[in-house]
mmCIF file of C-alpha atoms and ligand atoms in Angstrom:
data_model
loop_
_atom_site.group_PDB
_atom_site.id
_atom_site.type_symbol
_atom_site.label_atom_id
_atom_site.label_comp_id
_atom_site.label_asym_id
_atom_site.label_seq_id
_atom_site.Cartn_x
_atom_site.Cartn_y
_atom_site.Cartn_z
ATOM 1 C CA UNK Y 187 26.954 1.312 -51.784
ATOM 2 C CA UNK Y 188 25.117 4.574 -51.392
ATOM 3 C CA UNK Y 189 21.653 4.071 -52.887
ATOM 4 C CA UNK Y 190 18.971 6.648 -53.617
ATOM 5 C CA UNK Y 191 15.386 5.409 -53.479
ATOM 6 C CA UNK Y 192 13.350 7.076 -56.186
ATOM 7 C CA UNK Y 193 9.668 6.748 -57.020
ATOM 8 C CA UNK Y 194 9.154 6.407 -60.772
ATOM 9 C CA UNK Y 195 5.799 7.465 -62.168
ATOM 10 C CA UNK Y 196 6.065 6.898 -65.932
ATOM 11 C CA UNK Y 197 2.422 7.980 -66.412
ATOM 12 C CA UNK Y 198 0.796 8.247 -69.815
ATOM 13 C CA UNK Y 199 1.583 8.308 -73.514
ATOM 14 C CA UNK Y 200 5.292 8.766 -74.180
ATOM 15 C CA UNK Y 201 5.933 9.050 -70.428
ATOM 16 C CA UNK Y 202 6.962 5.397 -69.965
ATOM 17 C CA UNK Y 203 9.320 5.503 -72.976
ATOM 18 C CA UNK Y 204 11.178 8.632 -71.940
ATOM 19 C CA UNK Y 205 11.317 7.629 -68.279
ATOM 20 C CA UNK Y 206 12.808 4.192 -69.045
ATOM 21 C CA UNK Y 207 15.333 5.734 -71.451
ATOM 22 C CA UNK Y 208 16.409 8.426 -68.994
ATOM 23 C CA UNK Y 209 16.403 6.002 -66.087
ATOM 24 C CA UNK Y 210 18.819 3.716 -67.983
ATOM 25 C CA UNK Y 211 21.149 6.662 -68.576
ATOM 26 C CA UNK Y 212 20.959 7.813 -64.958
ATOM 27 C CA UNK Y 213 21.408 4.320 -63.496
ATOM 28 C CA UNK Y 214 24.426 3.547 -65.676
ATOM 29 C CA UNK Y 215 25.954 6.915 -64.853
ATOM 30 C CA UNK Y 216 25.327 6.336 -61.146
ATOM 31 C CA UNK Y 217 27.230 3.052 -61.343
ATOM 32 C CA UNK Y 218 30.225 4.826 -62.839
ATOM 33 C CA UNK Y 219 30.202 7.371 -60.029
ATOM 34 C CA UNK Y 220 29.999 4.800 -57.241
ATOM 35 C CA UNK Y 221 26.365 4.968 -56.189
ATOM 36 C CA UNK Y 222 23.112 3.272 -57.137
ATOM 37 C CA UNK Y 223 19.562 4.303 -57.988
ATOM 38 C CA UNK Y 224 16.765 2.135 -56.705
ATOM 39 C CA UNK Y 225 13.676 2.980 -58.726
ATOM 40 C CA UNK Y 226 10.273 1.774 -57.542
ATOM 41 C CA UNK Y 227 7.649 2.028 -60.278
ATOM 42 C CA UNK Y 228 4.101 3.235 -59.674
ATOM 43 C CA UNK Y 229 1.506 2.569 -62.400
ATOM 44 C CA UNK Y 230 -0.528 5.703 -61.681
ATOM 45 C CA UNK Y 231 -1.865 7.024 -64.963
ATOM 46 C CA UNK Y 232 -5.021 7.372 -67.041
ATOM 47 C CA UNK Y 233 -5.053 3.575 -67.511
ATOM 48 C CA UNK Y 234 -4.959 3.237 -63.734
ATOM 49 C CA UNK Y 235 -7.877 5.686 -63.545
ATOM 50 C CA UNK Y 236 -9.948 3.664 -66.013
ATOM 51 C CA UNK Y 237 -9.406 0.565 -63.900
ATOM 52 C CA UNK Y 238 -9.706 2.066 -60.393
ATOM 53 C CA UNK Y 239 -11.626 5.328 -60.795
ATOM 54 C CA UNK Y 240 -8.735 7.349 -59.321
ATOM 55 C CA UNK Y 241 -5.404 8.533 -60.736
ATOM 56 C CA UNK Y 242 -3.609 7.269 -57.634
ATOM 57 C CA UNK Y 243 -4.765 5.442 -54.516
ATOM 58 C CA UNK Y 244 -6.055 7.322 -51.473
ATOM 59 C CA UNK Y 245 -2.763 6.714 -49.668
ATOM 60 C CA UNK Y 246 -0.679 7.582 -52.767
ATOM 61 C CA UNK Y 247 0.980 10.577 -51.162
ATOM 62 C CA UNK Y 248 1.922 8.486 -48.114
ATOM 63 C CA UNK Y 249 3.396 5.831 -50.428
ATOM 64 C CA UNK Y 250 5.590 8.498 -52.052
ATOM 65 C CA UNK Y 251 6.660 10.254 -48.858
ATOM 66 C CA UNK Y 252 9.594 7.951 -47.908
ATOM 67 C CA UNK Y 253 11.350 8.384 -51.270
ATOM 68 C CA UNK Y 254 14.269 10.731 -51.795
ATOM 69 C CA UNK Y 255 12.922 11.918 -55.130
ATOM 70 C CA UNK Y 256 10.086 11.361 -57.585
ATOM 71 C CA UNK Y 257 10.784 10.968 -61.297
ATOM 72 C CA UNK Y 258 7.730 11.498 -63.468
ATOM 73 C CA UNK Y 259 7.115 11.079 -67.194
ATOM 74 C CA UNK Y 260 3.869 12.614 -68.409
ATOM 75 C CA UNK Y 261 0.283 12.842 -67.281
ATOM 76 C CA UNK Y 262 -2.788 12.955 -69.506
ATOM 77 C CA UNK Y 263 -4.602 11.137 -72.270
ATOM 78 C CA UNK Y 264 -7.538 13.393 -73.075
ATOM 79 C CA UNK Y 265 -9.297 10.934 -75.384
ATOM 80 C CA UNK Y 266 -9.641 8.575 -72.413
ATOM 81 C CA UNK Y 267 -9.768 10.801 -69.323
ATOM 82 C CA UNK Y 268 -10.450 14.557 -69.226
ATOM 83 C CA UNK Y 269 -7.191 16.470 -68.695
ATOM 84 C CA UNK Y 270 -8.704 18.305 -65.732
ATOM 85 C CA UNK Y 271 -9.252 14.939 -64.020
ATOM 86 C CA UNK Y 272 -5.784 13.547 -64.710
ATOM 87 C CA UNK Y 273 -3.919 16.753 -63.819
ATOM 88 C CA UNK Y 274 -5.891 17.376 -60.621
ATOM 89 C CA UNK Y 275 -5.743 13.668 -59.753
ATOM 90 C CA UNK Y 276 -1.994 13.138 -59.911
ATOM 91 C CA UNK Y 277 0.427 15.922 -60.817
ATOM 92 C CA UNK Y 278 -1.096 18.835 -58.905
ATOM 93 C CA UNK Y 279 -1.794 16.874 -55.675
ATOM 94 C CA UNK Y 280 1.842 15.694 -55.560
ATOM 95 C CA UNK Y 281 3.124 19.245 -56.021
ATOM 96 C CA UNK Y 282 0.794 20.524 -53.303
ATOM 97 C CA UNK Y 283 1.198 17.665 -50.808
ATOM 98 C CA UNK Y 284 4.986 17.939 -50.752
ATOM 99 C CA UNK Y 285 4.891 21.718 -51.027
ATOM 100 C CA UNK Y 286 6.998 21.648 -54.210
ATOM 101 C CA UNK Y 287 6.617 25.352 -54.591
ATOM 102 C CA UNK Y 288 9.504 26.082 -56.947
ATOM 103 C CA UNK Y 289 9.097 24.733 -60.461
ATOM 104 C CA UNK Y 290 12.475 25.360 -62.042
ATOM 105 C CA UNK Y 291 12.707 25.237 -65.828
ATOM 106 C CA UNK Y 292 15.938 26.091 -67.680
ATOM 107 C CA UNK Y 293 15.785 27.306 -71.270
ATOM 108 C CA UNK Y 294 18.951 27.400 -73.291
ATOM 109 C CA UNK Y 295 20.112 25.964 -76.575
ATOM 110 C CA UNK Y 296 22.047 22.736 -76.440
ATOM 111 C CA UNK Y 297 25.063 22.575 -78.770
ATOM 112 C CA UNK Y 298 24.105 21.609 -82.298
ATOM 113 C CA UNK Y 299 20.492 22.647 -81.862
ATOM 114 C CA UNK Y 300 18.921 25.596 -83.615
ATOM 115 C CA UNK Y 301 15.715 27.035 -82.277
ATOM 116 C CA UNK Y 302 13.195 28.780 -84.523
ATOM 117 C CA UNK Y 303 14.599 32.207 -83.581
ATOM 118 C CA UNK Y 304 18.060 31.372 -84.910
ATOM 119 C CA UNK Y 305 19.283 33.192 -81.796
ATOM 120 C CA UNK Y 306 22.253 31.838 -79.895
ATOM 121 C CA UNK Y 307 23.463 32.140 -76.381
ATOM 122 C CA UNK Y 308 20.314 32.897 -74.392
ATOM 123 C CA UNK Y 309 20.104 31.328 -70.960
ATOM 124 C CA UNK Y 310 16.826 31.791 -69.109
ATOM 125 C CA UNK Y 311 15.902 30.194 -65.812
ATOM 126 C CA UNK Y 312 12.137 30.249 -65.389
ATOM 127 C CA UNK Y 313 10.855 29.828 -61.882
ATOM 128 C CA UNK Y 314 7.176 29.065 -61.772
ATOM 129 C CA UNK Y 315 5.164 29.267 -58.562
ATOM 130 C CA UNK Y 316 3.862 25.738 -58.282
ATOM 131 C CA UNK Y 317 1.388 25.318 -55.452
ATOM 132 C CA UNK Y 318 -1.184 28.101 -55.578
ATOM 133 C CA UNK Y 319 -2.263 30.955 -57.875
ATOM 134 C CA UNK Y 320 -4.458 30.085 -60.803
ATOM 135 C CA UNK Y 321 -4.093 26.305 -60.281
ATOM 136 C CA UNK Y 322 -5.429 26.272 -56.731
ATOM 137 C CA UNK Y 323 -8.487 24.335 -57.789
ATOM 138 C CA UNK Y 324 -10.774 26.662 -55.830
ATOM 139 C CA UNK Y 325 -14.125 27.331 -57.406
ATOM 140 C CA UNK Y 326 -17.227 25.621 -58.594
ATOM 141 C CA UNK Y 327 -20.125 25.468 -61.018
ATOM 142 C CA UNK Y 328 -23.795 26.002 -60.439
ATOM 143 C CA UNK Y 329 -26.907 25.518 -62.584
ATOM 144 C CA UNK Y 330 -24.978 23.028 -64.672
ATOM 145 C CA UNK Y 331 -26.391 22.290 -68.086
ATOM 146 C CA UNK Y 332 -28.808 25.225 -67.992
ATOM 147 C CA UNK Y 333 -28.692 28.588 -69.701
ATOM 148 C CA UNK Y 334 -27.942 30.132 -66.282
ATOM 149 C CA UNK Y 335 -24.822 28.068 -65.722
ATOM 150 C CA UNK Y 336 -21.976 29.837 -63.919
ATOM 151 C CA UNK Y 337 -18.385 28.724 -63.371
ATOM 152 C CA UNK Y 338 -16.056 30.409 -60.890
ATOM 153 C CA UNK Y 339 -12.321 29.639 -60.727
ATOM 154 C CA UNK Y 340 -10.601 31.543 -57.964
ATOM 155 C CA UNK Y 341 -6.883 32.244 -58.053
ATOM 156 C CA UNK Y 342 -5.345 32.134 -54.612
ATOM 157 C CA UNK Y 343 -2.248 34.217 -53.917
ATOM 158 C CA UNK Y 344 -0.791 34.340 -50.420
ATOM 159 C CA UNK Y 345 1.949 36.596 -49.091
ATOM 160 C CA UNK Y 346 3.835 33.503 -47.946
ATOM 161 C CA UNK Y 347 3.509 31.861 -51.375
ATOM 162 C CA UNK Y 348 4.579 34.912 -53.359
ATOM 163 C CA UNK Y 349 7.385 35.840 -51.017
ATOM 164 C CA UNK Y 350 9.004 32.416 -50.944
ATOM 165 C CA UNK Y 351 8.973 31.951 -54.723
ATOM 166 C CA UNK Y 352 10.492 35.390 -55.202
ATOM 167 C CA UNK Y 353 13.158 34.731 -52.570
ATOM 168 C CA UNK Y 354 14.002 31.490 -54.348
ATOM 169 C CA UNK Y 355 14.266 33.442 -57.602
ATOM 170 C CA UNK Y 356 16.481 36.118 -56.080
ATOM 171 C CA UNK Y 357 18.790 33.464 -54.628
ATOM 172 C CA UNK Y 358 19.079 31.860 -58.075
ATOM 173 C CA UNK Y 359 19.752 35.256 -59.652
ATOM 174 C CA UNK Y 360 22.645 35.699 -57.217
ATOM 175 C CA UNK Y 361 24.153 32.478 -58.523
ATOM 176 C CA UNK Y 362 23.748 33.673 -62.100
ATOM 177 C CA UNK Y 363 23.746 37.109 -63.751
ATOM 178 C CA UNK Y 364 22.053 39.067 -60.958
ATOM 179 C CA UNK Y 365 18.939 39.917 -62.952
ATOM 180 C CA UNK Y 366 15.375 39.006 -62.095
ATOM 181 C CA UNK Y 367 12.216 39.592 -64.105
ATOM 182 C CA UNK Y 368 8.941 39.406 -62.204
ATOM 183 C CA UNK Y 369 5.941 38.636 -64.401
ATOM 184 C CA UNK Y 370 2.392 39.739 -63.618
ATOM 185 C CA UNK Y 371 -0.608 41.338 -65.266
ATOM 186 C CA UNK Y 372 -1.083 43.994 -62.646
ATOM 187 C CA UNK Y 373 -2.639 46.511 -64.997
ATOM 188 C CA UNK Y 374 -5.628 44.213 -65.520
ATOM 189 C CA UNK Y 375 -5.644 42.071 -62.378
ATOM 190 C CA UNK Y 376 -5.792 44.763 -59.783
ATOM 191 C CA UNK Y 377 -5.900 42.602 -56.646
ATOM 192 C CA UNK Y 378 -3.660 39.551 -56.880
ATOM 193 C CA UNK Y 379 -1.104 40.931 -59.297
ATOM 194 C CA UNK Y 380 -0.786 44.303 -57.618
ATOM 195 C CA UNK Y 381 -0.209 42.318 -54.421
ATOM 196 C CA UNK Y 382 2.502 40.313 -56.255
ATOM 197 C CA UNK Y 383 4.180 43.555 -57.385
ATOM 198 C CA UNK Y 384 4.140 44.909 -53.833
ATOM 199 C CA UNK Y 385 5.725 41.748 -52.461
ATOM 200 C CA UNK Y 386 8.330 41.886 -55.243
ATOM 201 C CA UNK Y 387 9.243 45.402 -54.217
ATOM 202 C CA UNK Y 388 9.517 44.412 -50.546
ATOM 203 C CA UNK Y 389 11.624 41.282 -51.174
ATOM 204 C CA UNK Y 390 13.855 43.154 -53.641
ATOM 205 C CA UNK Y 391 15.045 45.397 -50.797
ATOM 206 C CA UNK Y 392 16.861 42.365 -49.363
ATOM 207 C CA UNK Y 393 18.665 41.820 -52.675
ATOM 208 C CA UNK Y 394 20.124 45.191 -53.684
ATOM 209 C CA UNK Y 395 22.709 43.380 -55.819
ATOM 210 C CA UNK Y 396 19.986 41.958 -58.096
ATOM 211 C CA UNK Y 397 18.474 44.139 -60.796
ATOM 212 C CA UNK Y 398 14.694 43.704 -60.840
ATOM 213 C CA UNK Y 399 12.422 44.443 -63.772
ATOM 214 C CA UNK Y 400 8.659 44.006 -63.764
ATOM 215 C CA UNK Y 401 6.910 42.846 -66.921
ATOM 216 C CA UNK Y 402 3.352 42.110 -67.870
ATOM 217 C CA UNK Y 403 2.885 38.597 -69.144
ATOM 218 C CA UNK Y 404 1.955 39.718 -72.655
ATOM 219 C CA UNK Y 405 5.085 41.860 -72.956
ATOM 220 C CA UNK Y 406 7.171 39.046 -71.500
ATOM 221 C CA UNK Y 407 5.812 36.584 -74.075
ATOM 222 C CA UNK Y 408 6.972 38.955 -76.806
ATOM 223 C CA UNK Y 409 10.349 39.472 -75.089
ATOM 224 C CA UNK Y 410 10.994 35.711 -75.048
ATOM 225 C CA UNK Y 411 10.875 35.901 -78.847
ATOM 226 C CA UNK Y 412 12.465 39.282 -79.522
ATOM 227 C CA UNK Y 413 15.073 39.649 -76.741
ATOM 228 C CA UNK Y 414 15.692 36.255 -75.087
ATOM 229 C CA UNK Y 415 19.300 37.260 -74.308
ATOM 230 C CA UNK Y 416 18.089 40.054 -72.069
ATOM 231 C CA UNK Y 417 16.552 37.571 -69.627
ATOM 232 C CA UNK Y 418 18.212 35.807 -66.721
ATOM 233 C CA UNK Y 419 15.874 34.600 -63.951
ATOM 234 C CA UNK Y 420 12.157 34.922 -64.696
ATOM 235 C CA UNK Y 421 9.679 34.441 -61.845
ATOM 236 C CA UNK Y 422 6.015 33.944 -62.640
ATOM 237 C CA UNK Y 423 2.778 32.628 -61.215
ATOM 238 C CA UNK Y 424 1.581 29.075 -61.822
ATOM 239 C CA UNK Y 425 -0.391 29.800 -64.997
ATOM 240 C CA UNK Y 426 1.919 32.431 -66.449
ATOM 241 C CA UNK Y 427 4.939 30.229 -65.707
ATOM 242 C CA UNK Y 428 3.252 27.241 -67.324
ATOM 243 C CA UNK Y 429 2.598 29.178 -70.519
ATOM 244 C CA UNK Y 430 5.962 30.949 -70.644
ATOM 245 C CA UNK Y 431 7.877 27.707 -70.240
ATOM 246 C CA UNK Y 432 6.210 26.145 -73.266
ATOM 247 C CA UNK Y 433 7.351 29.237 -75.133
ATOM 248 C CA UNK Y 434 10.784 28.758 -73.559
ATOM 249 C CA UNK Y 435 10.769 25.178 -74.817
ATOM 250 C CA UNK Y 436 9.799 26.340 -78.295
ATOM 251 C CA UNK Y 437 12.682 28.792 -78.566
ATOM 252 C CA UNK Y 438 15.154 26.175 -77.386
ATOM 253 C CA UNK Y 439 14.098 23.923 -80.248
ATOM 254 C CA UNK Y 440 11.024 22.141 -78.951
ATOM 255 C CA UNK Y 441 9.376 20.539 -75.967
ATOM 256 C CA UNK Y 442 11.725 17.598 -76.304
ATOM 257 C CA UNK Y 443 14.462 19.748 -74.776
ATOM 258 C CA UNK Y 444 12.651 21.344 -71.829
ATOM 259 C CA UNK Y 445 13.499 19.911 -68.413
ATOM 260 C CA UNK Y 446 12.069 20.722 -65.009
ATOM 261 C CA UNK Y 447 12.421 20.255 -61.283
ATOM 262 C CA UNK Y 448 9.565 20.697 -58.822
ATOM 263 C CA UNK Y 449 11.441 21.580 -55.664
ATOM 264 C CA UNK Y 450 10.677 21.880 -52.013
ATOM 265 C CA UNK Y 451 13.785 23.891 -51.145
ATOM 266 C CA UNK Y 452 13.385 23.056 -47.438
ATOM 267 C CA UNK Y 453 13.830 19.351 -48.237
ATOM 268 C CA UNK Y 454 10.864 18.381 -46.048
ATOM 269 C CA UNK Y 455 9.494 16.012 -48.715
ATOM 270 C CA UNK Y 456 10.663 14.388 -51.926
ATOM 271 C CA UNK Y 457 11.123 16.791 -54.822
ATOM 272 C CA UNK Y 458 9.871 15.759 -58.250
ATOM 273 C CA UNK Y 459 11.602 15.869 -61.628
ATOM 274 C CA UNK Y 460 9.825 15.683 -64.983
ATOM 275 C CA UNK Y 461 10.130 16.853 -68.560
ATOM 276 C CA UNK Y 462 7.984 19.898 -69.285
ATOM 277 C CA UNK Y 463 6.275 18.105 -72.168
ATOM 278 C CA UNK Y 464 3.073 16.163 -71.814
ATOM 279 C CA UNK Y 465 2.123 12.671 -72.930
ATOM 280 C CA UNK Y 466 1.994 13.230 -76.741
ATOM 281 C CA UNK Y 467 -0.509 10.393 -77.331
ATOM 282 C CA UNK Y 468 -0.108 10.750 -81.118
ATOM 283 C CA UNK Y 469 3.404 9.292 -81.004
ATOM 284 C CA UNK Y 470 3.069 7.104 -77.896
ATOM 285 C CA UNK Y 471 4.590 3.645 -78.113
ATOM 286 C CA UNK Y 472 6.467 4.373 -81.344
ATOM 287 C CA UNK Y 473 9.908 5.085 -79.913
ATOM 288 C CA UNK Y 474 9.833 8.547 -81.495
ATOM 289 C CA UNK Y 475 9.801 10.710 -78.363
ATOM 290 C CA UNK Y 476 12.865 12.843 -77.718
ATOM 291 C CA UNK Y 477 14.256 11.733 -74.329
ATOM 292 C CA UNK Y 478 16.633 14.706 -73.893
ATOM 293 C CA UNK Y 479 14.213 16.700 -71.697
ATOM 294 C CA UNK Y 480 13.811 13.692 -69.419
ATOM 295 C CA UNK Y 481 17.547 12.923 -69.333
ATOM 296 C CA UNK Y 482 18.196 16.582 -68.486
ATOM 297 C CA UNK Y 483 15.548 16.299 -65.720
ATOM 298 C CA UNK Y 484 17.347 13.218 -64.392
ATOM 299 C CA UNK Y 485 20.592 15.215 -64.283
ATOM 300 C CA UNK Y 486 18.750 17.918 -62.313
ATOM 301 C CA UNK Y 487 17.546 15.233 -59.914
ATOM 302 C CA UNK Y 488 21.053 13.912 -59.331
ATOM 303 C CA UNK Y 489 22.365 17.413 -58.792
ATOM 304 C CA UNK Y 490 19.617 18.003 -56.225
ATOM 305 C CA UNK Y 491 20.524 14.706 -54.525
ATOM 306 C CA UNK Y 492 24.088 15.996 -54.194
ATOM 307 C CA UNK Y 493 25.639 13.900 -56.981
ATOM 308 C CA UNK Y 494 26.957 16.946 -58.796
ATOM 309 C CA UNK Y 495 29.789 15.224 -60.662
ATOM 310 C CA UNK Y 496 27.483 12.572 -62.044
ATOM 311 C CA UNK Y 497 24.895 15.191 -63.013
ATOM 312 C CA UNK Y 498 27.568 17.213 -64.804
ATOM 313 C CA UNK Y 499 28.797 14.098 -66.632
ATOM 314 C CA UNK Y 500 25.280 13.308 -67.870
ATOM 315 C CA UNK Y 501 24.798 16.873 -68.969
ATOM 316 C CA UNK Y 502 28.128 17.006 -70.787
ATOM 317 C CA UNK Y 503 27.436 13.662 -72.480
ATOM 318 C CA UNK Y 504 24.022 14.885 -73.573
ATOM 319 C CA UNK Y 505 25.637 18.004 -75.034
ATOM 320 C CA UNK Y 506 28.173 15.929 -76.945
ATOM 321 C CA UNK Y 507 25.343 13.891 -78.458
ATOM 322 C CA UNK Y 508 23.370 16.956 -79.552
ATOM 323 C CA UNK Y 509 26.536 18.629 -80.839
ATOM 324 C CA UNK Y 510 27.471 15.597 -82.962
ATOM 325 C CA UNK Y 511 23.957 15.622 -84.441
ATOM 326 C CA UNK Y 512 24.134 12.013 -85.627
ATOM 327 C CA UNK Y 513 21.517 10.705 -83.207
ATOM 328 C CA UNK Y 514 18.353 12.767 -83.430
ATOM 329 C CA UNK Y 515 14.734 11.850 -82.927
ATOM 330 C CA UNK Y 516 12.172 12.813 -85.613
ATOM 331 C CA UNK Y 517 11.200 16.089 -83.870
ATOM 332 C CA UNK Y 518 14.768 17.201 -84.647
ATOM 333 C CA UNK Y 519 14.736 15.934 -88.198
ATOM 334 C CA UNK Y 520 16.440 12.612 -87.503
ATOM 335 C CA UNK Y 521 15.300 9.019 -87.463
ATOM 336 C CA UNK Y 522 16.862 7.809 -84.239
ATOM 337 C CA UNK Y 523 14.632 6.225 -81.616
ATOM 338 C CA UNK Y 524 14.180 7.257 -78.017
ATOM 339 C CA UNK Y 525 16.377 4.328 -76.995
ATOM 340 C CA UNK Y 526 19.062 5.230 -79.603
ATOM 341 C CA UNK Y 527 19.432 8.723 -78.103
ATOM 342 C CA UNK Y 528 19.629 7.314 -74.571
ATOM 343 C CA UNK Y 529 22.228 4.750 -75.690
ATOM 344 C CA UNK Y 530 24.275 7.497 -77.359
ATOM 345 C CA UNK Y 531 24.274 9.534 -74.142
ATOM 346 C CA UNK Y 532 25.260 6.480 -72.089
ATOM 347 C CA UNK Y 533 28.063 5.744 -74.541
ATOM 348 C CA UNK Y 534 29.350 9.310 -74.163
ATOM 349 C CA UNK Y 535 29.271 8.989 -70.380
ATOM 350 C CA UNK Y 536 31.318 5.801 -70.667
ATOM 351 C CA UNK Y 537 33.867 7.469 -72.968
ATOM 352 C CA UNK Y 538 34.089 10.679 -70.982
ATOM 353 C CA UNK Y 539 35.224 14.006 -72.430
ATOM 354 C CA UNK Y 540 37.565 13.781 -75.450
HETATM 355 N N1 LIG V 263 5.580 15.942 -67.884
HETATM 356 C C1 LIG V 263 4.650 16.769 -67.319
HETATM 357 C C2 LIG V 263 3.265 16.666 -67.868
HETATM 358 O O1 LIG V 263 2.742 15.623 -68.139
HETATM 359 N N2 LIG V 263 2.665 17.802 -68.066
HETATM 360 C C3 LIG V 263 1.343 17.894 -68.532
HETATM 361 C C4 LIG V 263 0.674 19.141 -68.095
HETATM 362 O O2 LIG V 263 -0.340 19.505 -68.632
HETATM 363 N N3 LIG V 263 1.223 19.813 -67.117
HETATM 364 C C5 LIG V 263 0.690 20.982 -66.586
HETATM 365 C C6 LIG V 263 1.550 21.491 -65.496
HETATM 366 O O3 LIG V 263 2.762 21.272 -65.524
HETATM 367 O O4 LIG V 263 1.037 22.138 -64.604
#
């Protein structure tokens, strides 16, 4: 039987709960579509850090390299390990090592869900540059602990990095509604963001069939709230994309619905799939976390692996569950558990469309 080897990194907080729930759904669905998922679990997390002094072992990247995909839950438990340590010790190194430069985050309402805007029918695909920009990790501090202390954090933008994320965005726009919004702050950031605008203009010449609009991040944040329907593909830098996609999650009804794929479109390393949400330590271990974002991320993983029918079946089943509204976690006003929602999706996959 065709088997896909996947590295599972459940991580911290609610990560293990949502990963196990989504993995059950994906594995059962795989069985129905004639293939198998072989998930190898890695305990890398803040607990691992407290025991070993590192978020993952020195050869962690080499351990992950042979896998066809990586499925991650959540990283961070700030009361135990500073977020800067956990993020730069696990999530960001994986994205950089495998050159997962396209962080793809869809924002649309699932049937039966009502976001805070009470708007219907928006469908935004955010594409966040994922390997450089503001999260490059370049910088330092001097005179620490003194009144003269200085911290420098340098954003790194390369022509190659900007051009490839924009090209990826334009290609996605061609598969959708032929509109692309490029997000910068080039009025205030006169070097990197003006550079980004120039590259946008140059790349756009290769895509005359795609309508391009440039926005500043502040105006785009407002537009997400006031005119979400006007947006199709949105391309943004690492930081701006990170912030906008939490806003995207909010307008689709909460972080429990926001899925993501960290892709290396060349396929030269394993791509990584994860819910946008973090570890939510306040509800960890209580079975309250909404697994929909993680199930949706699993469907994105299967689609990327070429199992399009199975991915579509998971997605359709998930939509039937949200539409019925009977099985909702507390963030959506229900009292179902993480496992209840996963079981309901699996049941819908078994039944198939009505
Ligand atoms: N599930 C992803 C996760 O744990 N995210 C936490 C976080 O802070 N992520 C920042 C980022 O995506 O760059």
